CSV table of C-alpha atoms in Angstrom, one decimal:
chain,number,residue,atom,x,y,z
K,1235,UNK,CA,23.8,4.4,-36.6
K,1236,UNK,CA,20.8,5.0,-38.5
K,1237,UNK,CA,17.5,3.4,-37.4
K,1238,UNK,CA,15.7,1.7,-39.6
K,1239,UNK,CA,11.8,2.6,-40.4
K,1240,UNK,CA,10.6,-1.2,-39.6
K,1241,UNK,CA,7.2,0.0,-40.3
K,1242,UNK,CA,7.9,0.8,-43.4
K,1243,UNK,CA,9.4,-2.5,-44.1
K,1244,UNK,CA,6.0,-4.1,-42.9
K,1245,UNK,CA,4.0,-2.2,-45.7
K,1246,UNK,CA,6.3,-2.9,-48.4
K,1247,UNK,CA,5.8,-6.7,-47.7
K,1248,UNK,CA,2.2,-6.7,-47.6
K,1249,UNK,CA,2.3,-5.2,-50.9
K,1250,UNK,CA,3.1,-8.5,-52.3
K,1251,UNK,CA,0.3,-9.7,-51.5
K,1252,UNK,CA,-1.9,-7.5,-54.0
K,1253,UNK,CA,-3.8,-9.7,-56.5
K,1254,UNK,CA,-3.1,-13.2,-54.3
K,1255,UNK,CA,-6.7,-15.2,-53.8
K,1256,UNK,CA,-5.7,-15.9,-50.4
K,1257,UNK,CA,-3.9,-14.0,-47.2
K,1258,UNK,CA,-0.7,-15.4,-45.9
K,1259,UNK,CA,-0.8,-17.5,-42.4
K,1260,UNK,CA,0.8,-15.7,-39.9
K,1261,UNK,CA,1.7,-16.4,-36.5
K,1262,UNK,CA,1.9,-13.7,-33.7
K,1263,UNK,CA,3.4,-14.6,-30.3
K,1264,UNK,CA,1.5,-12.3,-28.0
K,1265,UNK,CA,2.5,-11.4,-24.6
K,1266,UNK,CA,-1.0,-9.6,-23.6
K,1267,UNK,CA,-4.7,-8.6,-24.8
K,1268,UNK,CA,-3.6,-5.0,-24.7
K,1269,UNK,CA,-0.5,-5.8,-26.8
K,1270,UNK,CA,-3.0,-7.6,-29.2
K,1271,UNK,CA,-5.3,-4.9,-29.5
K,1272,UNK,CA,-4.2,-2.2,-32.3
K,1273,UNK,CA,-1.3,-5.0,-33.8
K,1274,UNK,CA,-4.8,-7.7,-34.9
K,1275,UNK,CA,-6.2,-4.9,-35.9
K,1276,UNK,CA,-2.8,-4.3,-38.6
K,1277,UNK,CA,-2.2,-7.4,-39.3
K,1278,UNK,CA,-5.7,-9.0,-39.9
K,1279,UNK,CA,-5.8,-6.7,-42.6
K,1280,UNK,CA,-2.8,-9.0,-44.7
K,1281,UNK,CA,-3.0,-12.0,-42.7
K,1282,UNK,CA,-4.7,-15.2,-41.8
K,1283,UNK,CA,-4.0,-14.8,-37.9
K,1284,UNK,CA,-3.0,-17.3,-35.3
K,1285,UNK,CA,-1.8,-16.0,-32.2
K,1286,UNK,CA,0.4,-18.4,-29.7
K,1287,UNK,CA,0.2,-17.4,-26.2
K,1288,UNK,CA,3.6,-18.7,-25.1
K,1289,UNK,CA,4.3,-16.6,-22.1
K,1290,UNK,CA,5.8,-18.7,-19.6
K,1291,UNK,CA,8.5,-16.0,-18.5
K,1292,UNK,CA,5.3,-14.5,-16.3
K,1293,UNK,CA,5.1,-14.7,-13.1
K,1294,UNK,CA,3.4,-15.5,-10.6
K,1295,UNK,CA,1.2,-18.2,-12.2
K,1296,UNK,CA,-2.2,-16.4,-11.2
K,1297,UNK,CA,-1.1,-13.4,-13.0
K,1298,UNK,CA,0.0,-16.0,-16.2
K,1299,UNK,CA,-3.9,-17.1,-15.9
K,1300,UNK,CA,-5.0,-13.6,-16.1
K,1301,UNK,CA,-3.5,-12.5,-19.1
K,1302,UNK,CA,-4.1,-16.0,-20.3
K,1303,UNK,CA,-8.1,-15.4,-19.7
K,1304,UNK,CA,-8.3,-11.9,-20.9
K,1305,UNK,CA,-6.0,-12.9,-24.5
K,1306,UNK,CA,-9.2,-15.9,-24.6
K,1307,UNK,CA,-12.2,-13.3,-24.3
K,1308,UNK,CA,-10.6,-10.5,-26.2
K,1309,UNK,CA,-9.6,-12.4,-29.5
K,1310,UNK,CA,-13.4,-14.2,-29.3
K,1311,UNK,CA,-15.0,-10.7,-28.9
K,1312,UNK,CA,-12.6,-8.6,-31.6
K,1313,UNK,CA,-13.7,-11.7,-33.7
K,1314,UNK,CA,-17.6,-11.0,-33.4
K,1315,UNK,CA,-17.0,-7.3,-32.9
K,1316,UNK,CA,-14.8,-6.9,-36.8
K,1317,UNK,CA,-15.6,-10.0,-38.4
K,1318,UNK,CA,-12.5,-11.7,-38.0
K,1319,UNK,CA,-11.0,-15.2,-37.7
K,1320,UNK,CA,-8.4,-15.4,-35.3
K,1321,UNK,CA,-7.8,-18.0,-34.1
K,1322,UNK,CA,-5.6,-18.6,-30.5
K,1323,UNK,CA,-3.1,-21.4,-29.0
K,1324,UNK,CA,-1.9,-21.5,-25.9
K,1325,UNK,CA,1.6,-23.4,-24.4
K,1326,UNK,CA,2.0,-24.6,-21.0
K,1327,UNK,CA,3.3,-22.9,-18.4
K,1328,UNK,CA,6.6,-23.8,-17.3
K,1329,UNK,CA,7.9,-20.7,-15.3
K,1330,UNK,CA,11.1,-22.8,-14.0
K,1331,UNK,CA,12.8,-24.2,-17.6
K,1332,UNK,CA,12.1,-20.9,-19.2
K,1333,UNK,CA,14.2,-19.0,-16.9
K,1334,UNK,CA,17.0,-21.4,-16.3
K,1335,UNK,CA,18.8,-18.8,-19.3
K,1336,UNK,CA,17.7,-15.8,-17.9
K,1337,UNK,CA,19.1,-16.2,-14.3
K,1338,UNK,CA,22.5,-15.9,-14.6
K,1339,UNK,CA,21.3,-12.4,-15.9
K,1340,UNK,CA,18.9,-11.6,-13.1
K,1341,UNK,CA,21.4,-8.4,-11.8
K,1342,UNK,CA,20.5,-7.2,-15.6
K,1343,UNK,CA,18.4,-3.8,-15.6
K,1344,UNK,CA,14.9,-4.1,-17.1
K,1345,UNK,CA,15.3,-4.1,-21.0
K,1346,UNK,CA,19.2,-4.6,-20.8
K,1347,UNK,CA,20.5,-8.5,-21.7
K,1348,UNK,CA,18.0,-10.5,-19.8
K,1349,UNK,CA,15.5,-9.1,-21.5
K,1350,UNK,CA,16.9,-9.5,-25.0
K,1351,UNK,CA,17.2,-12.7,-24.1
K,1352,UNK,CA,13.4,-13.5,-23.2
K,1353,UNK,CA,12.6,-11.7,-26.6
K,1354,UNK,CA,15.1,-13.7,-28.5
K,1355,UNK,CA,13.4,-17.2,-26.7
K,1356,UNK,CA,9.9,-15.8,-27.5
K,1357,UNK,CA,10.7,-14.9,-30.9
K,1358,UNK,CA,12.3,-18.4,-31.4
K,1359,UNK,CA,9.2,-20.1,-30.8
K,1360,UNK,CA,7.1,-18.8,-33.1
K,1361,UNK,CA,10.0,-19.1,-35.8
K,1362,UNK,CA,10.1,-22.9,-34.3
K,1363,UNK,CA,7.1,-23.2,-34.1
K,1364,UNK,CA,5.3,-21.4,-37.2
K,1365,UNK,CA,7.9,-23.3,-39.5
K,1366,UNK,CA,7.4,-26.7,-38.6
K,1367,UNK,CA,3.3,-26.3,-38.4
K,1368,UNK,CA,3.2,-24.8,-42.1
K,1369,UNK,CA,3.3,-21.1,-41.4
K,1370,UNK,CA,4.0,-18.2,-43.9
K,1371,UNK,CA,4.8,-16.0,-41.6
K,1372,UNK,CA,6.0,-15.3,-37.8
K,1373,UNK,CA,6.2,-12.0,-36.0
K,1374,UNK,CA,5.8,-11.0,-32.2
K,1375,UNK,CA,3.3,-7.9,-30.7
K,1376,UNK,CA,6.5,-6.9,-28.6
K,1377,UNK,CA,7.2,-4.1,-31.2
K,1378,UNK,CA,4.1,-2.4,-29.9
K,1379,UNK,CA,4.9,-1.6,-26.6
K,1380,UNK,CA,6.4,2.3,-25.7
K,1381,UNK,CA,9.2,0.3,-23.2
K,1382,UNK,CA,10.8,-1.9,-25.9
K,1383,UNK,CA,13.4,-0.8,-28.6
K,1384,UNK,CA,11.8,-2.1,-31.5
K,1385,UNK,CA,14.9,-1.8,-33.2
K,1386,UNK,CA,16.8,-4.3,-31.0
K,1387,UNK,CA,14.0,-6.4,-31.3
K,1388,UNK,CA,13.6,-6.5,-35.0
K,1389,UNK,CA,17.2,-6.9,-34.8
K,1390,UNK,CA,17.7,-10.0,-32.7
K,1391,UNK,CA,14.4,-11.6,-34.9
K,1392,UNK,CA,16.7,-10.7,-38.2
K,1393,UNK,CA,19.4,-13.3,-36.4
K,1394,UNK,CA,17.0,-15.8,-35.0
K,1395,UNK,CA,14.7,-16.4,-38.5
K,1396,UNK,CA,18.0,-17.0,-40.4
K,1397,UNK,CA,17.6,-20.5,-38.4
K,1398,UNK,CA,14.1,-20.7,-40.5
K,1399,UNK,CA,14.4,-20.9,-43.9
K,1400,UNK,CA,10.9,-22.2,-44.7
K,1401,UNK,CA,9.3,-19.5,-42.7
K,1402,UNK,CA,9.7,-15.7,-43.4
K,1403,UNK,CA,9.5,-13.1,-40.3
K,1404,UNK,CA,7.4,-9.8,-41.1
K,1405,UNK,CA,9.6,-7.1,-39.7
K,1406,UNK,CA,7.1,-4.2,-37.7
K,1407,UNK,CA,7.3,-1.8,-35.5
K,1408,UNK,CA,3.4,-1.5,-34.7
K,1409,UNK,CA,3.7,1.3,-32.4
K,1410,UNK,CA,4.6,3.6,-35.3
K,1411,UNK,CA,1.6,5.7,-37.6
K,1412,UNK,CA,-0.7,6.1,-34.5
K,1413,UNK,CA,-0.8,2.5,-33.2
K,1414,UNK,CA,0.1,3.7,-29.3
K,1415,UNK,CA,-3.4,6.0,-29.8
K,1416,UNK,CA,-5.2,2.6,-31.1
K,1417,UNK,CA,-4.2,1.1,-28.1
K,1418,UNK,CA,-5.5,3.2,-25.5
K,1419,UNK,CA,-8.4,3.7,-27.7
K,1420,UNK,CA,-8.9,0.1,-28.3
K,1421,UNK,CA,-8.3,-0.8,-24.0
K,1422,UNK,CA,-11.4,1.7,-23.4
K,1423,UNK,CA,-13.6,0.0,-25.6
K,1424,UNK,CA,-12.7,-3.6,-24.7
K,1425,UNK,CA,-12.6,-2.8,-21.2
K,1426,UNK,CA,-8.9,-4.6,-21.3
K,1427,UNK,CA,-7.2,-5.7,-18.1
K,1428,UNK,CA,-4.1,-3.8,-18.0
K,1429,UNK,CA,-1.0,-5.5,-16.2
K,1430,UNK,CA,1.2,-3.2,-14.6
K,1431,UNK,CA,4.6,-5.0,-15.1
K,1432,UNK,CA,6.1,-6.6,-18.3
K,1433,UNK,CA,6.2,-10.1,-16.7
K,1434,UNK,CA,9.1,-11.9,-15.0
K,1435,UNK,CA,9.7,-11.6,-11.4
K,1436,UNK,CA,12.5,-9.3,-11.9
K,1437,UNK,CA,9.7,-6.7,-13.7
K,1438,UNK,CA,7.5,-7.1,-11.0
K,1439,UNK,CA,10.4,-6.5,-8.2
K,1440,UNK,CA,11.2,-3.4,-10.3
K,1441,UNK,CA,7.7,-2.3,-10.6
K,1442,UNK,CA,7.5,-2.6,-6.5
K,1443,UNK,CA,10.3,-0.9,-6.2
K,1444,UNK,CA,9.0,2.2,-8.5
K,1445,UNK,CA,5.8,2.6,-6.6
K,1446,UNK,CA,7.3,2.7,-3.4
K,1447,UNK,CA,6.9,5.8,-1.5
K,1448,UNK,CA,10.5,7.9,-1.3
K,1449,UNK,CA,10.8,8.7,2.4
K,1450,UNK,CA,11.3,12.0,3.7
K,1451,UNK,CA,14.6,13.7,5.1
């Protein structure tokens, strides 16, 4: 099957917006600073930006609070630092209700169906979200990261937003055209905590199990 060139996609949409007297409203759900970093710096370009930190598939809380804290101080200081308006909301955690559909899967690899699934929830909410609070547009920072198939992911949003009609999803694949370089560029010069798993306690049993020594014959 062909793969389709998402970022393309993303440019031709924001060339709609030539000549308005206003940028759209978009929503990102963001997992992480890190993931923020180079995808603001895209999308601020088109957008008014709201990011929703909705991230209750992390665990353990403390690390939850973390990336909540370091999402808080990065978008206030890429606002003062490029003279942007981002602004930032944050849902509760609740660790145990958003994994009640993802345990049945936990024998899953990392990045087979329980993990579509948590992108399909995540990428849900800001559809649900975004449409009933008068968004233009929703989209997710997953698409930015070297572990995830962006095509998959564009993929399941393409099902999910047709359960939107009044809000349109912009389609990206933010790793693409040197955004992977912006990112480690843009973690040096923030200074960015950088987790070491994706999230969920299966990521982080997996990310243990990596890093453990092999032992010797």
């Amino acid at each position: 099957m062909n793969k389709i060139n998402y970022h393309l996609i993303s440019l031709e949409e924001v060339k709609k917006f030539v000549g308005l007297d206003h940028k759209p409203t978009l929503l990102l759900n963001a997992c992480c600073a890190p993931c923020s970093s180079h995808t603001l710096r895209f999308v601020c370009q088109y957008f008014d930006v709201t990011i929703l930190y909705d991230n209750s598939n992390v665990f353990p809380l403390s690390e939850f609070t973390i990336r909540r804290d370091e999402i808080e101080w990065f978008v206030s200081e890429f606002n003062k630092r490029e003279n942007q308006d981002v602004k930032i909301l944050f849902s509760d955690y609740d660790h145990d209700n958003f994994m009640h559909d993802l345990r049945p899967l936990a024998s899953e690899k990392e990045g087979g169906k329980r993990c579509e699934l948590c992108y399909e929830k995540k990428i849900e909410e800001a559809l649900r979200y975004g449409q009933e609070n008068g968004f233009d547009y929703a989209t997710t920072t997953l698409t930015i990261s070297r572990q995830k198939n962006s095509q998959l992911i564009n993929q399941i949003a393409s099902k999910v937003a047709q359960k939107y009609p009044k809000i349109k999803y912009f389609f990206s694949d933010f790793k693409k055209n040197g955004g992977l370089d912006e990112v480690q560029q843009m973690k040096r010069d923030y200074a960015l905590y950088q987790q070491t798993y994706c999230g969920c306690e299966y990521s982080l049993a997996e990310s243990k199990r990596r890093k453990k020594p092999r032992l010797e014959d």
